[in-house]
CSV table of C-alpha atoms and ligand atoms in Angstrom, one decimal:
chain,number,residue,atom,x,y,z
A,1,MET,CA,-169.8,-132.5,145.6
A,2,ASN,CA,-171.6,-134.0,148.6
A,3,GLN,CA,-170.5,-137.0,150.7
A,4,ILE,CA,-172.9,-139.5,149.1
A,5,GLU,CA,-171.9,-138.7,145.5
A,6,THR,CA,-168.2,-139.0,146.4
A,7,GLU,CA,-168.9,-142.4,148.1
A,8,THR,CA,-170.8,-143.7,145.0
A,9,GLU,CA,-168.1,-142.6,142.7
A,10,ARG,CA,-165.5,-144.2,144.7
A,11,ALA,CA,-167.4,-147.5,144.8
A,12,MET,CA,-167.9,-147.4,141.1
A,13,PHE,CA,-164.3,-146.6,140.5
A,14,ALA,CA,-163.2,-149.5,142.8
A,15,ALA,CA,-165.6,-151.9,140.9
A,16,LEU,CA,-164.0,-150.8,137.6
A,17,VAL,CA,-160.5,-151.4,138.8
A,18,ALA,CA,-161.4,-154.8,140.3
A,19,SER,CA,-163.1,-156.0,137.1
A,20,SER,CA,-160.4,-154.6,134.7
A,21,GLU,CA,-158.4,-157.2,132.6
A,22,ASP,CA,-155.5,-154.8,132.7
A,23,ALA,CA,-153.3,-154.7,135.8
A,24,ILE,CA,-154.0,-151.4,137.6
A,25,VAL,CA,-151.5,-150.4,140.2
A,26,SER,CA,-150.6,-147.3,142.1
A,27,LYS,CA,-147.4,-146.3,143.8
A,28,THR,CA,-145.7,-143.4,145.6
A,29,LEU,CA,-142.9,-141.3,144.2
A,30,GLN,CA,-140.6,-143.6,146.2
A,31,SER,CA,-141.9,-146.5,144.1
A,32,ILE,CA,-143.8,-148.1,147.0
A,33,ILE,CA,-146.9,-150.0,145.8
A,34,THR,CA,-150.1,-148.6,147.3
A,35,SER,CA,-152.8,-150.5,145.4
A,36,TRP,CA,-152.8,-153.8,143.3
A,37,ASN,CA,-156.0,-155.0,141.6
A,38,VAL,CA,-157.0,-158.6,140.8
A,39,ALA,CA,-155.7,-158.5,137.2
A,40,ALA,CA,-152.3,-157.4,138.7
A,41,GLU,CA,-152.4,-160.5,141.0
A,42,HIS,CA,-152.9,-162.7,137.9
A,43,MET,CA,-150.4,-161.0,135.7
A,44,PHE,CA,-147.5,-160.8,138.1
A,45,GLY,CA,-148.3,-163.7,140.4
A,46,TYR,CA,-148.2,-161.6,143.7
A,47,THR,CA,-151.3,-161.2,145.8
A,48,ALA,CA,-152.3,-157.7,146.8
A,49,GLU,CA,-151.2,-158.5,150.3
A,50,GLU,CA,-147.8,-159.5,149.1
A,51,ALA,CA,-147.4,-156.5,146.8
A,52,ILE,CA,-148.7,-153.5,148.8
A,53,GLY,CA,-145.9,-151.9,150.7
A,54,GLN,CA,-143.2,-153.4,148.5
A,55,SER,CA,-141.2,-151.6,145.9
A,56,ILE,CA,-142.5,-151.8,142.3
A,57,ARG,CA,-138.9,-152.6,141.4
A,58,MET,CA,-139.6,-156.2,142.3
A,59,ILE,CA,-141.4,-156.7,139.0
A,60,ILE,CA,-138.7,-155.0,137.0
A,61,PRO,CA,-136.0,-157.3,135.6
A,62,PRO,CA,-132.5,-156.5,136.9
A,63,GLU,CA,-131.2,-155.3,133.6
A,64,LEU,CA,-134.1,-152.9,133.2
A,65,GLN,CA,-134.0,-151.2,136.7
A,66,GLN,CA,-133.0,-147.9,135.2
A,67,GLU,CA,-136.4,-147.7,133.5
A,68,GLU,CA,-137.9,-147.0,137.0
A,69,ASP,CA,-135.5,-144.1,137.4
A,70,GLU,CA,-136.6,-142.7,134.1
A,71,ILE,CA,-140.3,-143.2,134.8
A,72,LEU,CA,-140.0,-141.4,138.2
A,73,GLU,CA,-138.1,-138.5,136.5
A,74,LYS,CA,-140.9,-138.1,134.0
A,75,LEU,CA,-143.6,-138.3,136.7
A,76,ARG,CA,-141.9,-135.6,138.7
A,77,GLN,CA,-142.1,-133.4,135.6
A,78,GLY,CA,-145.8,-134.3,135.3
A,79,ILE,CA,-145.3,-136.1,132.0
A,80,GLN,CA,-147.7,-139.0,131.2
A,81,ILE,CA,-146.3,-142.2,129.7
A,82,GLN,CA,-148.5,-143.9,127.0
A,83,HIS,CA,-148.2,-147.5,125.7
A,84,TYR,CA,-144.6,-148.0,126.7
A,85,GLU,CA,-143.7,-151.5,125.6
A,86,THR,CA,-141.3,-153.4,127.9
A,87,VAL,CA,-140.8,-156.6,129.8
A,88,ARG,CA,-141.7,-157.3,133.4
A,89,GLN,CA,-140.8,-160.2,135.7
A,90,ARG,CA,-143.4,-162.4,137.5
A,91,LYS,CA,-143.1,-163.8,140.9
A,92,ASP,CA,-142.0,-167.2,139.5
A,93,GLY,CA,-139.2,-165.4,137.5
A,94,THR,CA,-140.8,-165.8,134.1
A,95,ARG,CA,-140.9,-162.7,131.9
A,96,ILE,CA,-144.0,-161.1,130.2
A,97,TYR,CA,-144.4,-158.4,127.6
A,98,VAL,CA,-146.5,-155.5,128.8
A,99,SER,CA,-147.6,-152.2,127.5
A,100,LEU,CA,-147.5,-149.6,130.2
A,101,SER,CA,-149.5,-146.3,130.6
A,102,ILE,CA,-148.5,-144.3,133.6
A,103,SER,CA,-150.1,-141.0,134.9
A,104,PRO,CA,-149.2,-138.9,137.8
A,105,ILE,CA,-151.5,-138.7,140.9
A,106,LYS,CA,-151.9,-135.3,142.3
A,107,ASP,CA,-153.2,-134.1,145.7
A,108,ARG,CA,-155.7,-131.3,146.2
A,109,GLU,CA,-153.1,-128.7,145.9
A,110,GLY,CA,-151.8,-130.2,142.7
A,111,ASN,CA,-148.6,-131.7,144.0
A,112,ILE,CA,-147.6,-135.0,142.5
A,113,ILE,CA,-147.7,-137.6,145.1
A,114,GLY,CA,-147.6,-140.9,143.2
A,115,ALA,CA,-148.5,-142.6,140.0
A,116,ALA,CA,-151.3,-144.9,138.6
A,117,LYS,CA,-150.1,-147.6,136.2
A,118,ILE,CA,-152.0,-149.6,133.8
A,119,ALA,CA,-150.2,-152.7,132.4
A,120,ARG,CA,-151.6,-154.7,129.5
A,121,ASP,CA,-150.3,-158.2,128.7
A,122,ILE,CA,-149.2,-158.0,125.1
A,123,GLY,CA,-147.6,-161.5,125.0
A,124,GLU,CA,-150.0,-162.8,122.4
A,125,ARG,CA,-149.4,-159.8,120.1
A,126,LYS,CA,-145.7,-160.0,120.5
A,127,LYS,CA,-145.8,-163.7,119.7
A,128,LEU,CA,-147.8,-163.0,116.5
A,129,GLU,CA,-145.4,-160.2,115.6
A,130,GLU,CA,-142.4,-162.5,116.0
A,131,GLU,CA,-144.1,-165.3,114.0
A,132,LEU,CA,-144.8,-162.8,111.2
A,133,HIS,CA,-141.3,-161.5,111.3
A,134,GLU,CA,-139.9,-165.0,111.1
A,135,SER,CA,-142.2,-165.9,108.2
A,136,GLN,CA,-141.2,-162.7,106.4
A,137,GLU,CA,-137.5,-163.6,106.9
A,138,ARG,CA,-138.1,-167.1,105.5
A,139,THR,CA,-139.9,-165.8,102.5
A,140,GLN,CA,-137.3,-163.1,101.8
A,141,SER,CA,-134.4,-165.7,102.1
A,142,ALA,CA,-136.2,-167.9,99.7
A,143,LEU,CA,-136.8,-165.1,97.2
A,144,LYS,CA,-133.2,-164.0,97.5
A,145,ALA,CA,-131.9,-167.5,97.0
A,146,GLY,CA,-134.0,-167.9,93.9
A,147,SER,CA,-133.1,-164.4,92.6
A,148,VAL,CA,-136.8,-163.7,92.5
A,149,THR,CA,-138.2,-160.1,92.5
A,150,LEU,CA,-141.6,-159.9,94.1
A,151,TYR,CA,-143.9,-156.8,93.8
A,152,GLN,CA,-147.4,-155.5,94.0
A,153,GLN,CA,-149.0,-152.8,91.9
A,154,ASP,CA,-152.4,-151.2,92.5
A,155,ARG,CA,-155.2,-150.9,89.9
A,156,ASP,CA,-153.4,-147.9,88.3
A,157,LEU,CA,-150.3,-150.2,88.1
A,158,ARG,CA,-148.3,-148.0,90.4
A,159,TYR,CA,-145.8,-150.1,92.5
A,160,THR,CA,-147.0,-150.2,96.1
A,161,TRP,CA,-144.3,-152.6,97.3
A,162,ILE,CA,-141.3,-154.4,95.8
A,163,PHE,CA,-138.8,-156.8,97.2
A,164,ASN,CA,-135.4,-157.7,95.8
A,165,PRO,CA,-135.5,-155.1,93.0
A,166,LEU,CA,-132.9,-155.1,90.2
A,167,PRO,CA,-129.7,-153.6,91.4
A,168,VAL,CA,-130.2,-150.4,89.5
A,169,TYR,CA,-133.1,-149.1,91.5
A,170,SER,CA,-133.9,-149.2,95.2
A,171,SER,CA,-137.4,-150.1,96.3
A,172,GLU,CA,-137.9,-146.5,97.5
A,173,GLU,CA,-137.2,-145.3,93.9
A,174,ILE,CA,-139.7,-147.8,92.5
A,175,VAL,CA,-142.7,-147.5,94.9
A,176,GLY,CA,-145.2,-145.0,93.5
A,177,LYS,CA,-144.0,-145.3,90.0
A,178,THR,CA,-145.2,-147.4,87.0
A,179,ASP,CA,-143.4,-149.6,84.5
A,180,ALA,CA,-143.2,-146.7,82.0
A,181,ASP,CA,-140.8,-145.0,84.4
A,182,PHE,CA,-138.1,-147.7,84.2
A,183,VAL,CA,-138.7,-149.9,81.1
A,184,GLU,CA,-138.4,-149.2,77.4
A,185,PRO,CA,-141.7,-147.7,76.1
A,186,GLU,CA,-142.6,-150.6,74.0
A,187,GLU,CA,-141.9,-153.2,76.7
A,188,ALA,CA,-143.7,-151.0,79.3
A,189,ALA,CA,-146.7,-150.9,77.0
A,190,TYR,CA,-146.7,-154.7,76.7
A,191,LEU,CA,-146.4,-155.2,80.5
A,192,THR,CA,-149.2,-152.7,81.1
A,193,THR,CA,-151.4,-154.6,78.7
A,194,ILE,CA,-150.9,-158.0,80.3
A,195,LYS,CA,-151.2,-156.6,83.8
A,196,ARG,CA,-154.5,-154.8,82.9
A,197,GLN,CA,-155.7,-158.0,81.5
A,198,VAL,CA,-155.0,-159.8,84.7
A,199,ILE,CA,-156.9,-157.2,86.7
A,200,GLU,CA,-159.8,-157.3,84.3
A,201,THR,CA,-160.1,-161.1,84.0
A,202,GLY,CA,-158.9,-162.1,87.4
A,203,GLU,CA,-156.8,-164.8,85.7
A,204,SER,CA,-153.1,-165.3,86.3
A,205,TYR,CA,-150.5,-164.9,83.6
A,206,HIS,CA,-147.2,-166.6,82.9
A,207,GLU,CA,-144.6,-166.0,80.2
A,208,VAL,CA,-140.9,-165.7,79.6
A,209,VAL,CA,-140.3,-162.3,78.1
A,210,LYS,CA,-137.2,-160.6,76.7
A,211,ALA,CA,-136.5,-157.2,78.1
A,212,THR,CA,-133.8,-154.7,77.3
A,213,GLY,CA,-132.4,-153.1,80.3
A,214,ILE,CA,-129.1,-151.3,80.9
A,215,ALA,CA,-127.5,-154.7,81.1
A,216,GLY,CA,-128.6,-155.5,77.6
A,217,ALA,CA,-131.2,-158.0,76.6
A,218,ARG,CA,-132.2,-160.4,79.3
A,219,TYR,CA,-135.0,-162.9,79.7
A,220,PHE,CA,-137.4,-162.9,82.6
A,221,ASP,CA,-139.8,-165.5,83.8
A,222,LEU,CA,-142.9,-163.6,84.8
A,223,PHE,CA,-145.8,-164.8,86.9
A,224,ILE,CA,-148.6,-162.2,87.3
A,225,GLU,CA,-151.4,-162.9,89.7
A,226,PRO,CA,-154.5,-160.9,90.5
A,227,TRP,CA,-154.0,-159.2,93.9
A,228,ARG,CA,-157.2,-159.9,95.8
A,229,LEU,CA,-158.5,-158.7,99.1
A,230,ARG,CA,-159.9,-161.3,101.5
A,231,HIS,CA,-163.4,-161.0,100.0
A,232,GLY,CA,-162.1,-161.5,96.5
A,233,GLN,CA,-162.0,-158.0,95.2
A,234,VAL,CA,-159.1,-157.4,92.8
A,235,VAL,CA,-157.1,-154.4,93.8
A,236,GLY,CA,-154.1,-154.8,91.6
A,237,VAL,CA,-151.5,-157.4,90.7
A,238,THR,CA,-148.9,-159.4,92.6
A,239,GLY,CA,-146.0,-160.4,90.4
A,240,THR,CA,-142.8,-162.3,90.5
A,241,SER,CA,-140.0,-162.0,88.0
A,242,ARG,CA,-136.9,-164.2,87.7
A,243,ASP,CA,-133.9,-163.6,85.5
A,244,VAL,CA,-133.7,-166.8,83.4
A,245,THR,CA,-131.2,-165.4,80.7
A,246,GLU,CA,-128.7,-168.2,81.4
A,247,GLN,CA,-131.2,-171.0,81.1
A,248,VAL,CA,-132.7,-169.5,78.0
A,249,GLU,CA,-129.3,-169.1,76.4
A,250,LEU,CA,-128.3,-172.6,77.3
A,251,GLU,CA,-131.6,-173.9,75.8
A,252,GLN,CA,-130.9,-171.9,72.6
A,253,ARG,CA,-127.4,-173.3,72.4
A,254,LYS,CA,-128.8,-176.8,72.9
A,255,ASP,CA,-131.4,-176.3,70.1
A,256,ASN,CA,-128.7,-174.9,67.9
A,257,PHE,CA,-126.6,-177.9,68.6
A,258,ILE,CA,-129.4,-180.3,67.7
A,259,SER,CA,-130.0,-178.4,64.5
A,260,ILE,CA,-126.3,-178.5,63.5
A,261,ALA,CA,-125.8,-182.1,64.6
A,262,SER,CA,-128.9,-183.3,62.6
A,263,HIS,CA,-127.7,-181.4,59.5
A,264,GLU,CA,-124.3,-182.9,59.7
A,265,LEU,CA,-125.7,-186.4,60.2
A,266,ARG,CA,-128.1,-186.0,57.3
A,267,THR,CA,-125.5,-185.7,54.6
A,268,PRO,CA,-123.4,-188.9,55.1
A,269,ILE,CA,-126.6,-190.8,55.8
A,270,THR,CA,-128.1,-189.7,52.5
A,271,VAL,CA,-124.9,-190.8,50.6
A,272,LEU,CA,-125.0,-194.1,52.4
A,273,ARG,CA,-128.6,-194.7,51.5
A,274,GLY,CA,-127.9,-193.8,47.8
A,275,PHE,CA,-125.1,-196.3,47.6
A,276,THR,CA,-127.1,-199.0,49.4
A,277,GLN,CA,-129.9,-198.6,46.9
A,278,ILE,CA,-127.5,-198.8,43.9
A,279,LEU,CA,-126.1,-202.0,45.4
A,280,ILE,CA,-129.5,-203.4,46.0
A,281,ARG,CA,-130.4,-202.9,42.3
A,282,LYS,CA,-127.1,-204.4,41.1
A,283,LEU,CA,-127.3,-207.4,43.4
A,284,SER,CA,-130.9,-208.1,42.4
A,285,GLN,CA,-129.8,-208.0,38.7
A,286,GLN,CA,-127.0,-210.5,39.6
A,287,GLY,CA,-129.4,-212.7,41.6
A,288,VAL,CA,-127.2,-212.8,44.7
A,289,GLU,CA,-130.1,-213.4,47.1
A,290,GLN,CA,-128.2,-213.7,50.5
A,291,SER,CA,-126.3,-210.5,50.1
A,292,LEU,CA,-129.4,-208.8,48.8
A,293,GLY,CA,-131.3,-209.7,52.0
A,294,MET,CA,-128.6,-208.2,54.2
A,295,LEU,CA,-128.5,-205.0,52.1
A,296,GLN,CA,-132.2,-204.7,52.4
A,297,LYS,CA,-131.9,-204.9,56.1
A,298,MET,CA,-129.2,-202.2,56.0
A,299,ASP,CA,-131.5,-200.1,53.9
A,300,ALA,CA,-134.4,-200.4,56.4
A,301,GLN,CA,-132.1,-199.4,59.3
A,302,ILE,CA,-130.8,-196.4,57.2
A,303,SER,CA,-134.5,-195.4,56.6
A,304,ARG,CA,-135.0,-195.4,60.4
A,305,LEU,CA,-132.0,-193.2,60.9
A,306,VAL,CA,-133.2,-190.8,58.2
A,307,LYS,CA,-136.6,-190.6,60.0
A,308,LEU,CA,-135.0,-189.9,63.3
A,309,ILE,CA,-132.7,-187.2,61.9
A,310,ASP,CA,-135.6,-185.6,60.0
A,311,GLU,CA,-137.6,-185.5,63.2
A,312,LEU,CA,-134.7,-183.8,64.9
A,313,LEU,CA,-134.4,-181.3,62.1
A,314,ASP,CA,-138.1,-180.5,62.0
A,315,ALA,CA,-138.3,-180.0,65.7
A,316,SER,CA,-135.4,-177.6,65.7
A,317,LYS,CA,-136.8,-175.7,62.8
A,318,ILE,CA,-140.1,-175.4,64.6
A,319,GLN,CA,-138.3,-174.2,67.7
A,320,ALA,CA,-136.5,-171.5,65.7
A,321,GLY,CA,-139.7,-170.7,63.7
A,322,ARG,CA,-138.1,-171.8,60.5
A,323,LEU,CA,-140.4,-174.6,59.3
A,324,GLU,CA,-141.7,-173.6,55.9
A,325,TYR,CA,-145.1,-174.5,54.5
A,326,GLU,CA,-146.6,-174.6,51.0
A,327,ALA,CA,-150.3,-173.9,50.5
A,328,GLU,CA,-152.0,-175.8,47.8
A,329,PRO,CA,-155.5,-177.2,47.4
A,330,ILE,CA,-155.7,-180.8,48.7
A,331,ASP,CA,-158.6,-183.1,47.7
A,332,LEU,CA,-158.7,-184.7,51.2
A,333,ASP,CA,-160.4,-188.1,50.6
A,334,PRO,CA,-158.1,-189.3,47.8
A,335,PHE,CA,-155.1,-187.9,49.7
A,336,VAL,CA,-155.9,-189.9,52.8
A,337,HIS,CA,-156.5,-193.1,50.7
A,338,GLU,CA,-153.2,-192.7,48.9
A,339,THR,CA,-151.3,-192.2,52.1
A,340,VAL,CA,-153.0,-195.1,53.8
A,341,ASP,CA,-152.3,-197.4,50.8
A,342,VAL,CA,-148.6,-196.7,51.0
A,343,LEU,CA,-148.5,-197.4,54.7
A,344,GLN,CA,-150.6,-200.6,54.3
A,345,ALA,CA,-148.0,-201.9,51.8
A,346,SER,CA,-145.3,-201.7,54.6
A,347,SER,CA,-147.5,-202.7,57.5
A,348,PRO,CA,-148.3,-206.4,57.3
A,349,THR,CA,-149.4,-206.7,61.0
A,350,HIS,CA,-152.4,-204.5,60.9
A,351,ILE,CA,-155.3,-203.9,58.6
A,352,LEU,CA,-155.9,-200.2,58.0
A,353,ARG,CA,-159.6,-199.6,57.5
A,354,ILE,CA,-160.9,-196.3,56.1
A,355,SER,CA,-164.6,-195.4,56.4
A,356,GLY,CA,-166.6,-192.3,55.7
A,357,THR,CA,-165.8,-189.3,53.6
A,358,THR,CA,-165.1,-185.6,54.1
A,359,ASP,CA,-165.7,-184.5,50.4
A,360,ALA,CA,-163.5,-181.6,51.3
A,361,ILE,CA,-160.9,-179.7,49.5
A,362,ILE,CA,-158.7,-177.9,51.9
A,363,LEU,CA,-155.7,-175.6,51.6
A,364,GLY,CA,-152.5,-177.0,53.0
A,365,ASP,CA,-149.1,-178.4,52.7
A,366,LYS,CA,-149.4,-181.9,51.2
A,367,ASP,CA,-146.0,-183.2,52.5
A,368,ARG,CA,-146.4,-181.8,56.0
A,369,LEU,CA,-150.0,-183.1,56.3
A,370,GLY,CA,-148.9,-186.5,54.9
A,371,GLN,CA,-146.2,-186.5,57.6
A,372,VAL,CA,-148.9,-185.9,60.2
A,373,LEU,CA,-151.1,-188.8,58.9
A,374,ILE,CA,-148.1,-191.1,58.7
A,375,ASN,CA,-147.0,-190.3,62.2
A,376,LEU,CA,-150.5,-190.8,63.7
A,377,ILE,CA,-151.0,-194.1,61.8
A,378,THR,CA,-147.6,-195.5,62.5
A,379,ASN,CA,-148.0,-194.6,66.2
A,380,ALA,CA,-151.4,-196.4,66.2
A,381,ILE,CA,-149.7,-199.5,64.8
A,382,LYS,CA,-146.7,-199.2,67.1
A,383,TYR,CA,-148.7,-198.8,70.3
A,384,SER,CA,-151.2,-201.6,69.5
A,385,PRO,CA,-148.9,-204.6,69.1
A,386,GLN,CA,-151.7,-207.1,70.1
A,387,ALA,CA,-154.3,-205.6,67.8
A,388,LYS,CA,-155.0,-206.5,64.2
A,389,SER,CA,-156.5,-203.3,62.8
A,390,VAL,CA,-156.5,-199.5,62.9
A,391,ASP,CA,-159.6,-197.5,61.8
A,392,ILE,CA,-159.4,-194.2,59.9
A,393,LEU,CA,-162.7,-192.4,60.1
A,394,LEU,CA,-163.5,-189.5,57.8
A,395,SER,CA,-166.2,-187.0,58.5
A,396,THR,CA,-167.0,-183.2,58.6
A,397,SER,CA,-168.3,-180.9,61.2
A,398,GLU,CA,-169.8,-177.5,60.5
A,399,LYS,CA,-166.4,-175.8,60.1
A,400,ALA,CA,-163.8,-178.6,59.7
A,401,ALA,CA,-162.9,-181.8,58.0
A,402,LEU,CA,-162.2,-184.5,60.6
A,403,ILE,CA,-159.9,-187.4,60.4
A,404,ARG,CA,-160.0,-189.8,63.3
A,405,ILE,CA,-157.3,-192.4,63.8
A,406,ARG,CA,-158.4,-195.1,66.2
A,407,ASP,CA,-156.4,-197.9,67.5
A,408,TYR,CA,-157.1,-200.8,69.9
A,409,GLY,CA,-153.8,-200.7,71.8
A,410,ILE,CA,-152.2,-199.9,75.1
A,411,GLY,CA,-153.8,-196.5,75.4
A,412,ILE,CA,-152.5,-193.4,77.3
A,413,ALA,CA,-153.0,-192.8,81.0
A,414,PRO,CA,-155.1,-189.6,81.7
A,415,SER,CA,-152.1,-188.1,83.6
A,416,HIS,CA,-150.0,-188.2,80.5
A,417,GLN,CA,-152.6,-187.1,77.9
A,418,GLN,CA,-152.1,-183.4,78.3
A,419,PHE,CA,-148.3,-183.7,77.8
A,420,ILE,CA,-147.9,-186.0,74.8
A,421,PHE,CA,-147.8,-183.0,72.3
A,422,ASP,CA,-144.8,-181.6,74.2
A,423,ARG,CA,-141.3,-181.8,72.8
A,424,PHE,CA,-139.5,-184.9,73.9
A,425,TYR,CA,-142.4,-186.2,76.0
A,426,ARG,CA,-143.0,-189.9,76.1
A,427,ALA,CA,-145.8,-191.5,77.9
A,428,HIS,CA,-144.5,-195.1,78.0
A,429,ASP,CA,-141.3,-196.7,79.3
A,430,SER,CA,-138.6,-196.1,76.7
A,431,SER,CA,-136.6,-199.0,78.1
A,432,LYS,CA,-139.1,-201.4,76.5
A,433,LYS,CA,-137.8,-202.3,73.1
A,434,THR,CA,-141.1,-202.3,71.4
A,435,PHE,CA,-141.8,-198.6,72.0
A,436,ARG,CA,-138.6,-196.8,70.9
A,437,GLY,CA,-138.8,-193.2,69.8
A,438,LEU,CA,-137.7,-189.7,70.6
A,439,GLY,CA,-141.1,-188.2,71.7
A,440,MET,CA,-141.0,-185.7,68.8
A,441,GLY,CA,-143.5,-187.0,66.3
A,442,LEU,CA,-146.6,-185.7,68.0
A,443,TYR,CA,-145.0,-182.4,68.9
A,444,ILE,CA,-144.2,-181.9,65.2
A,445,ALA,CA,-147.6,-183.1,64.1
A,446,HIS,CA,-149.4,-180.8,66.5
A,447,GLU,CA,-147.3,-177.8,65.3
A,448,ILE,CA,-148.0,-178.5,61.7
A,449,VAL,CA,-151.8,-178.9,62.3
A,450,LYS,CA,-151.8,-175.6,64.3
A,451,ARG,CA,-150.1,-173.8,61.5
A,452,HIS,CA,-153.0,-175.1,59.2
A,453,GLY,CA,-155.4,-173.4,61.6
A,454,GLY,CA,-156.6,-176.9,62.8
A,455,ASP,CA,-156.4,-178.9,65.9
A,456,LEU,CA,-155.1,-182.3,67.0
A,457,THR,CA,-156.7,-183.8,70.1
A,458,VAL,CA,-156.5,-187.2,71.9
A,459,GLU,CA,-159.0,-189.4,73.7
A,460,SER,CA,-157.8,-192.6,75.2
A,461,GLU,CA,-158.5,-195.3,77.7
A,462,GLU,CA,-155.6,-197.4,79.1
A,463,GLY,CA,-155.7,-200.9,77.8
A,464,LYS,CA,-158.6,-200.1,75.4
A,465,GLY,CA,-157.0,-197.9,72.8
A,466,THR,CA,-156.5,-194.3,71.6
A,467,THR,CA,-158.3,-192.0,69.1
A,468,PHE,CA,-156.5,-189.0,67.7
A,469,THR,CA,-158.8,-186.5,66.0
A,470,LEU,CA,-157.2,-184.3,63.4
A,471,SER,CA,-159.5,-181.4,62.4
A,472,LEU,CA,-158.6,-179.1,59.4
A,473,PRO,CA,-160.6,-175.9,58.8
A,474,LEU,CA,-162.7,-175.9,55.6
A,475,ASN,CA,-161.8,-173.1,53.2
A,476,LYS,CA,-159.3,-171.5,55.4
A,477,GLU,CA,-156.1,-169.8,54.4
A,478,LEU,CA,-152.9,-171.2,55.8
A,479,SER,CA,-152.2,-169.2,58.9
A,480,GLN,CA,-149.2,-167.0,58.9
A,481,GLY,CA,-146.6,-167.1,61.7
B,1,LIG,P1,-142.5,-191.4,70.0
B,1,LIG,O1,-141.4,-191.2,69.0
B,1,LIG,O2,-142.0,-191.7,71.3
B,1,LIG,O3,-143.5,-192.4,69.5
B,1,LIG,P2,-144.5,-189.3,69.7
B,1,LIG,O4,-144.3,-187.9,69.8
B,1,LIG,O5,-145.0,-189.8,68.4
B,1,LIG,O6,-143.1,-190.0,70.1
B,1,LIG,O7,-145.5,-189.8,70.8
B,1,LIG,C1,-145.3,-189.3,72.1
B,1,LIG,C2,-145.8,-190.3,73.2
B,1,LIG,O8,-147.2,-190.5,73.1
B,1,LIG,C3,-145.2,-191.7,72.9
B,1,LIG,O9,-144.0,-191.9,73.5
B,1,LIG,C4,-146.3,-192.6,73.5
B,1,LIG,O10,-146.0,-192.8,74.8
B,1,LIG,C5,-147.6,-191.8,73.3
B,1,LIG,N1,-148.4,-192.2,72.2
B,1,LIG,C6,-148.4,-191.7,71.0
B,1,LIG,N2,-149.3,-192.3,70.2
B,1,LIG,C7,-149.9,-193.3,70.9
B,1,LIG,C8,-150.9,-194.3,70.7
B,1,LIG,N3,-151.6,-194.4,69.5
B,1,LIG,N4,-151.2,-195.1,71.7
B,1,LIG,C9,-150.6,-195.0,72.9
B,1,LIG,N5,-149.6,-194.1,73.2
B,1,LIG,C10,-149.3,-193.2,72.2
């Protein structure tokens, strides 16, 4: 190599060192600093003038001084140090995270005479790592507190990751396996079906399922979401599962209680009603007007009680899947007219107007469908105290007979509309005397209509009124279930 080439190379090397963002420093085997680039000045706060000739130990925190001994030992043996993460101290005493790479410098004969050090500031990365760690800690505590199991499965539904698994298996035992390896075959097949569906449709899934594990039958609240990469590609599922056995059992006991309580109430009330009606007949024969009036009021109150208890009974039967249905042909138009006539006789405040026809004969349960109509029309009257009429509109669509019940009352706010068919849901303030009820009528009506293969929907504008549309399929068998 000639003189000029060596000179050029040296100049290039010096330029590289000067422009590097990493601190580049060299030192002797006695730890004395021999060079100090611009980045080192910025990183450690000492100028080259201040640093050169000093010991490198000045940037090593007191408690880490033994690191220099270890580094020197390695250097003497000619060992390179790569990406060693540690802490160094700046001139102003603050600490920084650095990643060090250190190589021995040799003379012409190959003797090690010192070391070149590259230090990279990894403060940002450390900060991110710590933030990530903290965030993971927080998530894990929350999952633990809520007894939630969180997992991911790839497209073949092999577990790739699981947190807070059931006590029986560790996460190492689960990762790499599928549901079929832990769960009863039938339940595994079911889980596989719904998870595949989530992957295929990209839509999330929620259900409470019963699973038989070694601890017996337990209920789990499952949420299964598509696991998406940042650009949207679905690569598997992310799921959570929470043991809700206690809640479900409590709910079942409560339903059971409602069912027994309403049964027990029904018997004495029926007897009371029977005697009241006998008395009404007797007193009216005797012409005792005043007592008769009181008895008739008693009878009306008893009828209200019977209605409430029947609603409770029906709701608990539906909940337990025990509501029974008859299927008989119903000539819909006369059926609606008869039901409305009966209601009109006991509703002096509103005119019930029927218009249109369906000309349909449908298959259904007369008593249950009558109950639906009565419920919708009494609601229409109850929730339109200022109005004078309720319209009942009959028509057909291609596949269904339609009965619309339209009132001109208080209406239902949009935020409530989606919930009014839920059990015990009430959209209006129950403290107002006018609107008393248990919030079960529409739940029962909706269930009955669904069992007929039909639908019950609502349209409403607050202050203007509400229209319920009852649609019943033409020529359809009563659905089983
Ligand atoms: P409730 O016994 O409380 O009347 P329902 O199940 O029959 O129970 O109705 C549920 C809720 O829906 C009611 O509490 C009421 O807030 C609202 N609702 C039902 N029908 C009407 C209607 N025609 N107009 C306005 N609100 C209604």
